[in-house]
Amino acid sequence: MKLTAEQIQNNWMDLEETIKVFISEPRRSQLLDLYSRHSERIMMMPASYKKEYHNAFPGGYVDHILRVVDCALKLNNVWVEMGVDESTYTKEELVFSALNHDLGKIGDEEHESYIPQTDQWRKDKLGEDYTFNNKLAFASVPDRGLFLLQSNGIQYSFNEMIAIQTHDGLYDDGNKKYLMAWAPEQRPRTSLPFIIHQADLMASRVEFEREWLPKFKGEVKKVNNFAVTKTPKQTIKTKTLSNVKSQGLMDMLDSI
């Protein structure tokens, strides 16, 4: 998947407009300043480092963030329609959490998180077009994102902290303390974390389908105005078989 220079620029403008529309002062100006200082990095960075994950291409991060915001707003309407207590969070908290749920992926003030992979074998065999920058001290994505916000003087609410911290849901074992509590008083007092997690999950799934389903089908397909390169079925099959060592599994795949 590739974005044109125009698409990358338009996405960046949409990101700035989202901040201007949904985030109030002083956080609006603070966020715009933070994003502006790292604009080149954020504008061009991928959402992940590996092709098998989502949006691992230049401009993929902003594309993902915009989709999560859109999903969050639409899912919020569904939750409200089904009877969720919307008085427990605000629309600004919803959008702020969606905007910054993956902020930790940009790295720190000095170092970007993802850098181009220089090992050709890992690019060819593992689909790693990027790799982690070892100059960056380790931190989880939510922890680094929250640190970036507070170190730039950008205050966030308790609701936003929990939503950003748990946006990966139960895919991250560290979230069990918030999401698997059995005592009613220990459960989240708002549905915001669940909405943000569902929005991130939906966006990532859409991005997976956009990238991979046409390849599995071996056909050319236009998805959301993006042209997907045709991958013949036989090419996929040959590449798959070349990585299989078990004769039994090879025979099974060969019959497909």
PDB file of C-alpha atoms in Angstrom:
ATOM      1  CA  MET A   1       0.000   0.000   0.000  1.00  0.00           C
ATOM      2  CA  LYS A   2       1.306   3.432  -0.873  1.00  0.00           C
ATOM      3  CA  LEU A   3       0.028   6.944  -0.303  1.00  0.00           C
ATOM      4  CA  THR A   4       0.797   9.736  -2.725  1.00  0.00           C
ATOM      5  CA  ALA A   5       2.513  12.905  -1.547  1.00  0.00           C
ATOM      6  CA  GLU A   6      -0.793  14.699  -1.973  1.00  0.00           C
ATOM      7  CA  GLN A   7      -2.632  12.161   0.181  1.00  0.00           C
ATOM      8  CA  ILE A   8       0.003  12.420   2.902  1.00  0.00           C
ATOM      9  CA  GLN A   9      -0.240  16.224   2.880  1.00  0.00           C
ATOM     10  CA  ASN A  10      -4.055  16.156   2.912  1.00  0.00           C
ATOM     11  CA  ASN A  11      -4.052  13.721   5.830  1.00  0.00           C
ATOM     12  CA  TRP A  12      -1.775  16.028   7.777  1.00  0.00           C
ATOM     13  CA  MET A  13      -4.084  18.959   7.155  1.00  0.00           C
ATOM     14  CA  ASP A  14      -7.051  16.839   8.263  1.00  0.00           C
ATOM     15  CA  LEU A  15      -5.199  15.927  11.458  1.00  0.00           C
ATOM     16  CA  GLU A  16      -4.551  19.569  12.288  1.00  0.00           C
ATOM     17  CA  GLU A  17      -8.177  20.443  11.513  1.00  0.00           C
ATOM     18  CA  THR A  18      -9.390  17.671  13.824  1.00  0.00           C
ATOM     19  CA  ILE A  19      -7.374  19.159  16.669  1.00  0.00           C
ATOM     20  CA  LYS A  20      -8.726  22.631  15.947  1.00  0.00           C
ATOM     21  CA  VAL A  21     -12.350  21.450  15.832  1.00  0.00           C
ATOM     22  CA  PHE A  22     -12.518  19.073  18.798  1.00  0.00           C
ATOM     23  CA  ILE A  23      -9.823  20.147  21.270  1.00  0.00           C
ATOM     24  CA  SER A  24     -10.302  23.256  23.403  1.00  0.00           C
ATOM     25  CA  GLU A  25      -7.666  25.721  24.583  1.00  0.00           C
ATOM     26  CA  PRO A  26      -5.064  25.607  25.950  1.00  0.00           C
ATOM     27  CA  ARG A  27      -4.608  21.999  24.830  1.00  0.00           C
ATOM     28  CA  ARG A  28      -5.444  22.870  21.213  1.00  0.00           C
ATOM     29  CA  SER A  29      -2.432  25.151  20.861  1.00  0.00           C
ATOM     30  CA  GLN A  30      -0.215  22.830  22.891  1.00  0.00           C
ATOM     31  CA  LEU A  31      -1.041  19.822  20.719  1.00  0.00           C
ATOM     32  CA  LEU A  32      -0.611  21.784  17.504  1.00  0.00           C
ATOM     33  CA  ASP A  33       2.782  22.954  18.746  1.00  0.00           C
ATOM     34  CA  LEU A  34       3.889  19.413  19.669  1.00  0.00           C
ATOM     35  CA  TYR A  35       2.732  17.992  16.352  1.00  0.00           C
ATOM     36  CA  SER A  36       4.227  20.896  14.414  1.00  0.00           C
ATOM     37  CA  ARG A  37       7.681  20.483  15.999  1.00  0.00           C
ATOM     38  CA  HIS A  38       7.725  16.856  14.886  1.00  0.00           C
ATOM     39  CA  SER A  39       5.642  17.349  11.753  1.00  0.00           C
ATOM     40  CA  GLU A  40       8.069  15.815   9.262  1.00  0.00           C
ATOM     41  CA  ARG A  41       8.548  12.728  11.421  1.00  0.00           C
ATOM     42  CA  ILE A  42       4.848  12.222  12.210  1.00  0.00           C
ATOM     43  CA  MET A  43       3.683  12.991   8.679  1.00  0.00           C
ATOM     44  CA  MET A  44       5.921  10.342   7.109  1.00  0.00           C
ATOM     45  CA  MET A  45       6.080   7.629   9.784  1.00  0.00           C
ATOM     46  CA  PRO A  46       4.340   4.246   9.488  1.00  0.00           C
ATOM     47  CA  ALA A  47       1.777   2.960  11.976  1.00  0.00           C
ATOM     48  CA  SER A  48       3.812  -0.226  12.459  1.00  0.00           C
ATOM     49  CA  TYR A  49       7.159  -1.650  11.409  1.00  0.00           C
ATOM     50  CA  LYS A  50       6.051  -4.840   9.671  1.00  0.00           C
ATOM     51  CA  LYS A  51       3.980  -5.483   6.542  1.00  0.00           C
ATOM     52  CA  GLU A  52       1.912  -8.142   8.319  1.00  0.00           C
ATOM     53  CA  TYR A  53       0.747  -5.509  10.783  1.00  0.00           C
ATOM     54  CA  HIS A  54      -1.229  -2.427   9.825  1.00  0.00           C
ATOM     55  CA  ASN A  55      -0.240   0.602   7.739  1.00  0.00           C
ATOM     56  CA  ALA A  56       3.474  -0.151   7.590  1.00  0.00           C
ATOM     57  CA  PHE A  57       4.191   2.457   4.933  1.00  0.00           C
ATOM     58  CA  PRO A  58       5.115   6.177   4.784  1.00  0.00           C
ATOM     59  CA  GLY A  59       2.184   8.232   6.045  1.00  0.00           C
ATOM     60  CA  GLY A  60       0.563   5.177   7.616  1.00  0.00           C
ATOM     61  CA  TYR A  61       0.537   6.592  11.149  1.00  0.00           C
ATOM     62  CA  VAL A  62      -1.556   9.684  10.398  1.00  0.00           C
ATOM     63  CA  ASP A  63      -3.814   7.654   8.111  1.00  0.00           C
ATOM     64  CA  HIS A  64      -4.438   5.262  11.025  1.00  0.00           C
ATOM     65  CA  ILE A  65      -5.018   8.017  13.578  1.00  0.00           C
ATOM     66  CA  LEU A  66      -7.614   9.720  11.388  1.00  0.00           C
ATOM     67  CA  ARG A  67      -9.408   6.411  10.897  1.00  0.00           C
ATOM     68  CA  VAL A  68      -9.462   5.710  14.636  1.00  0.00           C
ATOM     69  CA  VAL A  69     -10.951   9.163  15.302  1.00  0.00           C
ATOM     70  CA  ASP A  70     -13.606   8.554  12.651  1.00  0.00           C
ATOM     71  CA  CYS A  71     -14.390   5.087  14.037  1.00  0.00           C
ATOM     72  CA  ALA A  72     -14.551   6.447  17.597  1.00  0.00           C
ATOM     73  CA  LEU A  73     -17.077   9.126  16.660  1.00  0.00           C
ATOM     74  CA  LYS A  74     -19.246   6.655  14.753  1.00  0.00           C
ATOM     75  CA  LEU A  75     -19.023   3.942  17.424  1.00  0.00           C
ATOM     76  CA  ASN A  76     -19.844   6.502  20.085  1.00  0.00           C
ATOM     77  CA  ASN A  77     -23.165   7.128  18.338  1.00  0.00           C
ATOM     78  CA  VAL A  78     -23.882   3.393  18.452  1.00  0.00           C
ATOM     79  CA  TRP A  79     -23.038   3.174  22.163  1.00  0.00           C
ATOM     80  CA  VAL A  80     -25.216   6.185  22.921  1.00  0.00           C
ATOM     81  CA  GLU A  81     -28.086   4.744  20.885  1.00  0.00           C
ATOM     82  CA  MET A  82     -27.792   1.496  22.846  1.00  0.00           C
ATOM     83  CA  GLY A  83     -28.037   3.354  26.152  1.00  0.00           C
ATOM     84  CA  VAL A  84     -24.506   4.045  27.383  1.00  0.00           C
ATOM     85  CA  ASP A  85     -24.234   6.771  30.025  1.00  0.00           C
ATOM     86  CA  GLU A  86     -22.610   9.488  27.912  1.00  0.00           C
ATOM     87  CA  SER A  87     -22.461  11.820  30.909  1.00  0.00           C
ATOM     88  CA  THR A  88     -19.412   9.886  32.137  1.00  0.00           C
ATOM     89  CA  TYR A  89     -17.140  11.290  29.397  1.00  0.00           C
ATOM     90  CA  THR A  90     -17.024  14.182  26.943  1.00  0.00           C
ATOM     91  CA  LYS A  91     -16.641  14.272  23.172  1.00  0.00           C
ATOM     92  CA  GLU A  92     -13.340  16.081  23.639  1.00  0.00           C
ATOM     93  CA  GLU A  93     -12.092  13.226  25.829  1.00  0.00           C
ATOM     94  CA  LEU A  94     -13.210  10.782  23.129  1.00  0.00           C
ATOM     95  CA  VAL A  95     -11.346  12.565  20.336  1.00  0.00           C
ATOM     96  CA  PHE A  96      -8.298  13.442  22.459  1.00  0.00           C
ATOM     97  CA  SER A  97      -7.886   9.763  23.406  1.00  0.00           C
ATOM     98  CA  ALA A  98      -8.295   8.610  19.809  1.00  0.00           C
ATOM     99  CA  LEU A  99      -5.854  11.233  18.521  1.00  0.00           C
ATOM    100  CA  ASN A 100      -3.151  10.344  21.022  1.00  0.00           C
ATOM    101  CA  HIS A 101      -3.668   6.636  21.677  1.00  0.00           C
ATOM    102  CA  ASP A 102      -0.533   5.747  19.649  1.00  0.00           C
ATOM    103  CA  LEU A 103       1.423   8.940  20.298  1.00  0.00           C
ATOM    104  CA  GLY A 104       4.203   6.910  21.916  1.00  0.00           C
ATOM    105  CA  LYS A 105       5.062   5.506  18.484  1.00  0.00           C
ATOM    106  CA  ILE A 106       6.600   8.823  17.424  1.00  0.00           C
ATOM    107  CA  GLY A 107       9.549   8.255  19.792  1.00  0.00           C
ATOM    108  CA  ASP A 108      10.880  10.974  22.062  1.00  0.00           C
ATOM    109  CA  GLU A 109      12.004  14.544  21.549  1.00  0.00           C
ATOM    110  CA  GLU A 110      15.342  13.426  20.100  1.00  0.00           C
ATOM    111  CA  HIS A 111      14.763  10.074  18.425  1.00  0.00           C
ATOM    112  CA  GLU A 112      12.100   8.613  16.193  1.00  0.00           C
ATOM    113  CA  SER A 113      10.787   5.173  17.076  1.00  0.00           C
ATOM    114  CA  TYR A 114      10.748   3.499  13.654  1.00  0.00           C
ATOM    115  CA  ILE A 115      13.680   3.744  11.253  1.00  0.00           C
ATOM    116  CA  PRO A 116      14.151   2.103   7.825  1.00  0.00           C
ATOM    117  CA  GLN A 117      15.269  -1.519   7.987  1.00  0.00           C
ATOM    118  CA  THR A 118      18.765  -1.938   6.517  1.00  0.00           C
ATOM    119  CA  ASP A 119      18.871  -5.745   6.760  1.00  0.00           C
ATOM    120  CA  GLN A 120      17.687  -6.898   3.333  1.00  0.00           C
ATOM    121  CA  TRP A 121      17.063 -10.440   4.559  1.00  0.00           C
ATOM    122  CA  ARG A 122      14.658  -9.213   7.244  1.00  0.00           C
ATOM    123  CA  LYS A 123      12.917  -7.021   4.670  1.00  0.00           C
ATOM    124  CA  ASP A 124      12.530  -9.851   2.184  1.00  0.00           C
ATOM    125  CA  LYS A 125      11.800 -12.743   4.546  1.00  0.00           C
ATOM    126  CA  LEU A 126      10.075 -11.099   7.493  1.00  0.00           C
ATOM    127  CA  GLY A 127       8.390  -8.153   5.806  1.00  0.00           C
ATOM    128  CA  GLU A 128      10.139  -5.673   8.099  1.00  0.00           C
ATOM    129  CA  ASP A 129      10.418  -2.456   6.123  1.00  0.00           C
ATOM    130  CA  TYR A 130      11.215  -0.677   9.394  1.00  0.00           C
ATOM    131  CA  THR A 131      12.949  -1.559  12.630  1.00  0.00           C
ATOM    132  CA  PHE A 132      13.001  -0.158  16.145  1.00  0.00           C
ATOM    133  CA  ASN A 133      15.484   2.587  16.880  1.00  0.00           C
ATOM    134  CA  ASN A 134      17.861   1.197  19.517  1.00  0.00           C
ATOM    135  CA  LYS A 135      18.864   4.729  20.524  1.00  0.00           C
ATOM    136  CA  LEU A 136      15.441   5.024  22.112  1.00  0.00           C
ATOM    137  CA  ALA A 137      14.991   3.778  25.681  1.00  0.00           C
ATOM    138  CA  PHE A 138      12.280   1.152  25.925  1.00  0.00           C
ATOM    139  CA  ALA A 139       8.774   2.106  26.999  1.00  0.00           C
ATOM    140  CA  SER A 140       5.379   0.784  26.034  1.00  0.00           C
ATOM    141  CA  VAL A 141       3.501   2.853  23.460  1.00  0.00           C
ATOM    142  CA  PRO A 142       0.856   4.102  25.954  1.00  0.00           C
ATOM    143  CA  ASP A 143       3.449   4.933  28.613  1.00  0.00           C
ATOM    144  CA  ARG A 144       5.646   6.859  26.198  1.00  0.00           C
ATOM    145  CA  GLY A 145       2.648   8.695  24.764  1.00  0.00           C
ATOM    146  CA  LEU A 146       1.426   9.793  28.195  1.00  0.00           C
ATOM    147  CA  PHE A 147       4.967  10.848  29.112  1.00  0.00           C
ATOM    148  CA  LEU A 148       5.223  12.949  25.931  1.00  0.00           C
ATOM    149  CA  LEU A 149       1.963  14.694  26.765  1.00  0.00           C
ATOM    150  CA  GLN A 150       2.898  15.518  30.354  1.00  0.00           C
ATOM    151  CA  SER A 151       6.465  16.526  29.473  1.00  0.00           C
ATOM    152  CA  ASN A 152       5.008  19.034  27.019  1.00  0.00           C
ATOM    153  CA  GLY A 153       2.672  20.444  29.650  1.00  0.00           C
ATOM    154  CA  ILE A 154      -0.432  18.942  28.026  1.00  0.00           C
ATOM    155  CA  GLN A 155      -2.832  17.927  30.763  1.00  0.00           C
ATOM    156  CA  TYR A 156      -5.116  14.960  30.327  1.00  0.00           C
ATOM    157  CA  SER A 157      -8.062  13.739  32.348  1.00  0.00           C
ATOM    158  CA  PHE A 158      -8.273  10.510  34.320  1.00  0.00           C
ATOM    159  CA  ASN A 159     -10.677   9.181  31.642  1.00  0.00           C
ATOM    160  CA  GLU A 160      -8.174   9.989  28.877  1.00  0.00           C
ATOM    161  CA  MET A 161      -5.317   8.389  30.792  1.00  0.00           C
ATOM    162  CA  ILE A 162      -7.187   5.100  31.213  1.00  0.00           C
ATOM    163  CA  ALA A 163      -8.473   5.125  27.613  1.00  0.00           C
ATOM    164  CA  ILE A 164      -4.981   5.683  26.176  1.00  0.00           C
ATOM    165  CA  GLN A 165      -3.415   3.210  28.596  1.00  0.00           C
ATOM    166  CA  THR A 166      -5.862   0.418  27.707  1.00  0.00           C
ATOM    167  CA  HIS A 167      -6.478   1.072  24.006  1.00  0.00           C
ATOM    168  CA  ASP A 168      -5.043  -2.354  23.090  1.00  0.00           C
ATOM    169  CA  GLY A 169      -7.683  -4.009  25.250  1.00  0.00           C
ATOM    170  CA  LEU A 170      -6.921  -7.509  26.454  1.00  0.00           C
ATOM    171  CA  TYR A 171      -4.332  -7.991  23.719  1.00  0.00           C
ATOM    172  CA  ASP A 172      -2.044  -6.428  26.336  1.00  0.00           C
ATOM    173  CA  ASP A 173      -1.920  -8.413  29.573  1.00  0.00           C
ATOM    174  CA  GLY A 174      -1.083  -5.239  31.455  1.00  0.00           C
ATOM    175  CA  ASN A 175      -4.647  -4.056  30.908  1.00  0.00           C
ATOM    176  CA  LYS A 176      -6.238  -6.923  32.801  1.00  0.00           C
ATOM    177  CA  LYS A 177      -6.132  -4.963  36.053  1.00  0.00           C
ATOM    178  CA  TYR A 178      -8.512  -2.436  34.481  1.00  0.00           C
ATOM    179  CA  LEU A 179     -10.595  -4.588  32.155  1.00  0.00           C
ATOM    180  CA  MET A 180     -10.939  -7.919  33.991  1.00  0.00           C
ATOM    181  CA  ALA A 181     -11.908  -6.760  37.465  1.00  0.00           C
ATOM    182  CA  TRP A 182     -14.843  -8.738  38.863  1.00  0.00           C
ATOM    183  CA  ALA A 183     -15.786  -6.357  41.660  1.00  0.00           C
ATOM    184  CA  PRO A 184     -18.173  -3.644  40.364  1.00  0.00           C
ATOM    185  CA  GLU A 185     -16.291  -0.891  42.191  1.00  0.00           C
ATOM    186  CA  GLN A 186     -13.067  -1.839  40.390  1.00  0.00           C
ATOM    187  CA  ARG A 187     -14.489  -1.661  36.881  1.00  0.00           C
ATOM    188  CA  PRO A 188     -14.097   1.476  34.731  1.00  0.00           C
ATOM    189  CA  ARG A 189     -16.623   4.164  35.654  1.00  0.00           C
ATOM    190  CA  THR A 190     -16.972   5.087  31.979  1.00  0.00           C
ATOM    191  CA  SER A 191     -17.266   3.183  28.680  1.00  0.00           C
ATOM    192  CA  LEU A 192     -14.701   5.453  27.014  1.00  0.00           C
ATOM    193  CA  PRO A 193     -11.863   2.863  27.191  1.00  0.00           C
ATOM    194  CA  PHE A 194     -14.044   0.271  25.457  1.00  0.00           C
ATOM    195  CA  ILE A 195     -15.076   2.670  22.695  1.00  0.00           C
ATOM    196  CA  ILE A 196     -11.454   3.657  22.022  1.00  0.00           C
ATOM    197  CA  HIS A 197     -10.342   0.025  21.977  1.00  0.00           C
ATOM    198  CA  GLN A 198     -13.116  -0.915  19.563  1.00  0.00           C
ATOM    199  CA  ALA A 199     -12.274   2.060  17.337  1.00  0.00           C
ATOM    200  CA  ASP A 200      -8.597   1.060  17.200  1.00  0.00           C
ATOM    201  CA  LEU A 201      -9.525  -2.566  16.557  1.00  0.00           C
ATOM    202  CA  MET A 202     -11.937  -1.607  13.780  1.00  0.00           C
ATOM    203  CA  ALA A 203      -9.462   0.746  12.108  1.00  0.00           C
ATOM    204  CA  SER A 204      -6.672  -1.839  12.241  1.00  0.00           C
ATOM    205  CA  ARG A 205      -8.958  -4.516  10.807  1.00  0.00           C
ATOM    206  CA  VAL A 206     -10.048  -2.262   7.947  1.00  0.00           C
ATOM    207  CA  GLU A 207      -6.400  -1.505   7.207  1.00  0.00           C
ATOM    208  CA  PHE A 208      -5.575  -5.226   7.226  1.00  0.00           C
ATOM    209  CA  GLU A 209      -8.399  -6.010   4.827  1.00  0.00           C
ATOM    210  CA  ARG A 210      -7.470  -3.141   2.536  1.00  0.00           C
ATOM    211  CA  GLU A 211      -3.893  -4.383   2.312  1.00  0.00           C
ATOM    212  CA  TRP A 212      -4.232  -8.146   2.375  1.00  0.00           C
ATOM    213  CA  LEU A 213      -7.612  -9.437   1.237  1.00  0.00           C
ATOM    214  CA  PRO A 214      -7.082  -8.437  -2.417  1.00  0.00           C
ATOM    215  CA  LYS A 215      -3.719 -10.209  -2.301  1.00  0.00           C
ATOM    216  CA  PHE A 216      -5.335 -13.364  -0.947  1.00  0.00           C
ATOM    217  CA  LYS A 217      -7.924 -13.197  -3.703  1.00  0.00           C
ATOM    218  CA  GLY A 218      -5.274 -12.442  -6.325  1.00  0.00           C
ATOM    219  CA  GLU A 219      -7.246  -9.679  -7.927  1.00  0.00           C
ATOM    220  CA  VAL A 220      -6.961  -5.950  -8.540  1.00  0.00           C
ATOM    221  CA  LYS A 221      -9.279  -4.012  -6.303  1.00  0.00           C
ATOM    222  CA  LYS A 222      -9.957  -0.380  -5.481  1.00  0.00           C
ATOM    223  CA  VAL A 223     -10.480   0.153  -1.769  1.00  0.00           C
ATOM    224  CA  ASN A 224     -11.223   3.665  -0.555  1.00  0.00           C
ATOM    225  CA  ASN A 225      -9.668   5.055  -3.748  1.00  0.00           C
ATOM    226  CA  PHE A 226      -6.384   3.205  -3.206  1.00  0.00           C
ATOM    227  CA  ALA A 227      -5.210   0.907  -6.010  1.00  0.00           C
ATOM    228  CA  VAL A 228      -4.050  -2.458  -4.711  1.00  0.00           C
ATOM    229  CA  THR A 229      -1.444  -4.276  -6.763  1.00  0.00           C
ATOM    230  CA  LYS A 230      -2.538  -7.565  -8.280  1.00  0.00           C
ATOM    231  CA  THR A 231      -0.846 -10.632  -6.841  1.00  0.00           C
ATOM    232  CA  PRO A 232      -1.532 -13.795  -8.862  1.00  0.00           C
ATOM    233  CA  LYS A 233      -2.730 -16.775  -6.857  1.00  0.00           C
ATOM    234  CA  GLN A 234       0.079 -18.953  -8.175  1.00  0.00           C
ATOM    235  CA  THR A 235       2.684 -16.414  -7.008  1.00  0.00           C
ATOM    236  CA  ILE A 236       1.285 -16.441  -3.464  1.00  0.00           C
ATOM    237  CA  LYS A 237       1.136 -20.214  -3.516  1.00  0.00           C
ATOM    238  CA  THR A 238       4.718 -20.588  -4.761  1.00  0.00           C
ATOM    239  CA  LYS A 239       6.031 -18.145  -2.154  1.00  0.00           C
ATOM    240  CA  THR A 240       4.118 -19.928   0.624  1.00  0.00           C
ATOM    241  CA  LEU A 241       5.350 -23.370  -0.408  1.00  0.00           C
ATOM    242  CA  SER A 242       8.950 -22.153  -0.555  1.00  0.00           C
ATOM    243  CA  ASN A 243       8.803 -21.385   3.194  1.00  0.00           C
ATOM    244  CA  VAL A 244       7.248 -24.725   4.218  1.00  0.00           C
ATOM    245  CA  LYS A 245       9.539 -27.551   5.351  1.00  0.00           C
ATOM    246  CA  SER A 246       6.916 -30.140   6.370  1.00  0.00           C
ATOM    247  CA  GLN A 247       6.158 -32.408   3.397  1.00  0.00           C
ATOM    248  CA  GLY A 248       2.677 -33.137   4.729  1.00  0.00           C
ATOM    249  CA  LEU A 249       1.825 -29.455   5.051  1.00  0.00           C
ATOM    250  CA  MET A 250       3.396 -28.782   1.650  1.00  0.00           C
ATOM    251  CA  ASP A 251       1.181 -31.435   0.033  1.00  0.00           C
ATOM    252  CA  MET A 252      -1.888 -29.975   1.722  1.00  0.00           C
ATOM    253  CA  LEU A 253      -1.094 -26.428   0.579  1.00  0.00           C
ATOM    254  CA  ASP A 254      -0.209 -27.607  -2.895  1.00  0.00           C
ATOM    255  CA  SER A 255      -3.700 -29.068  -3.282  1.00  0.00           C
ATOM    256  CA  ILE A 256      -5.365 -25.687  -2.594  1.00  0.00           C
TER     257      ILE A 256
END
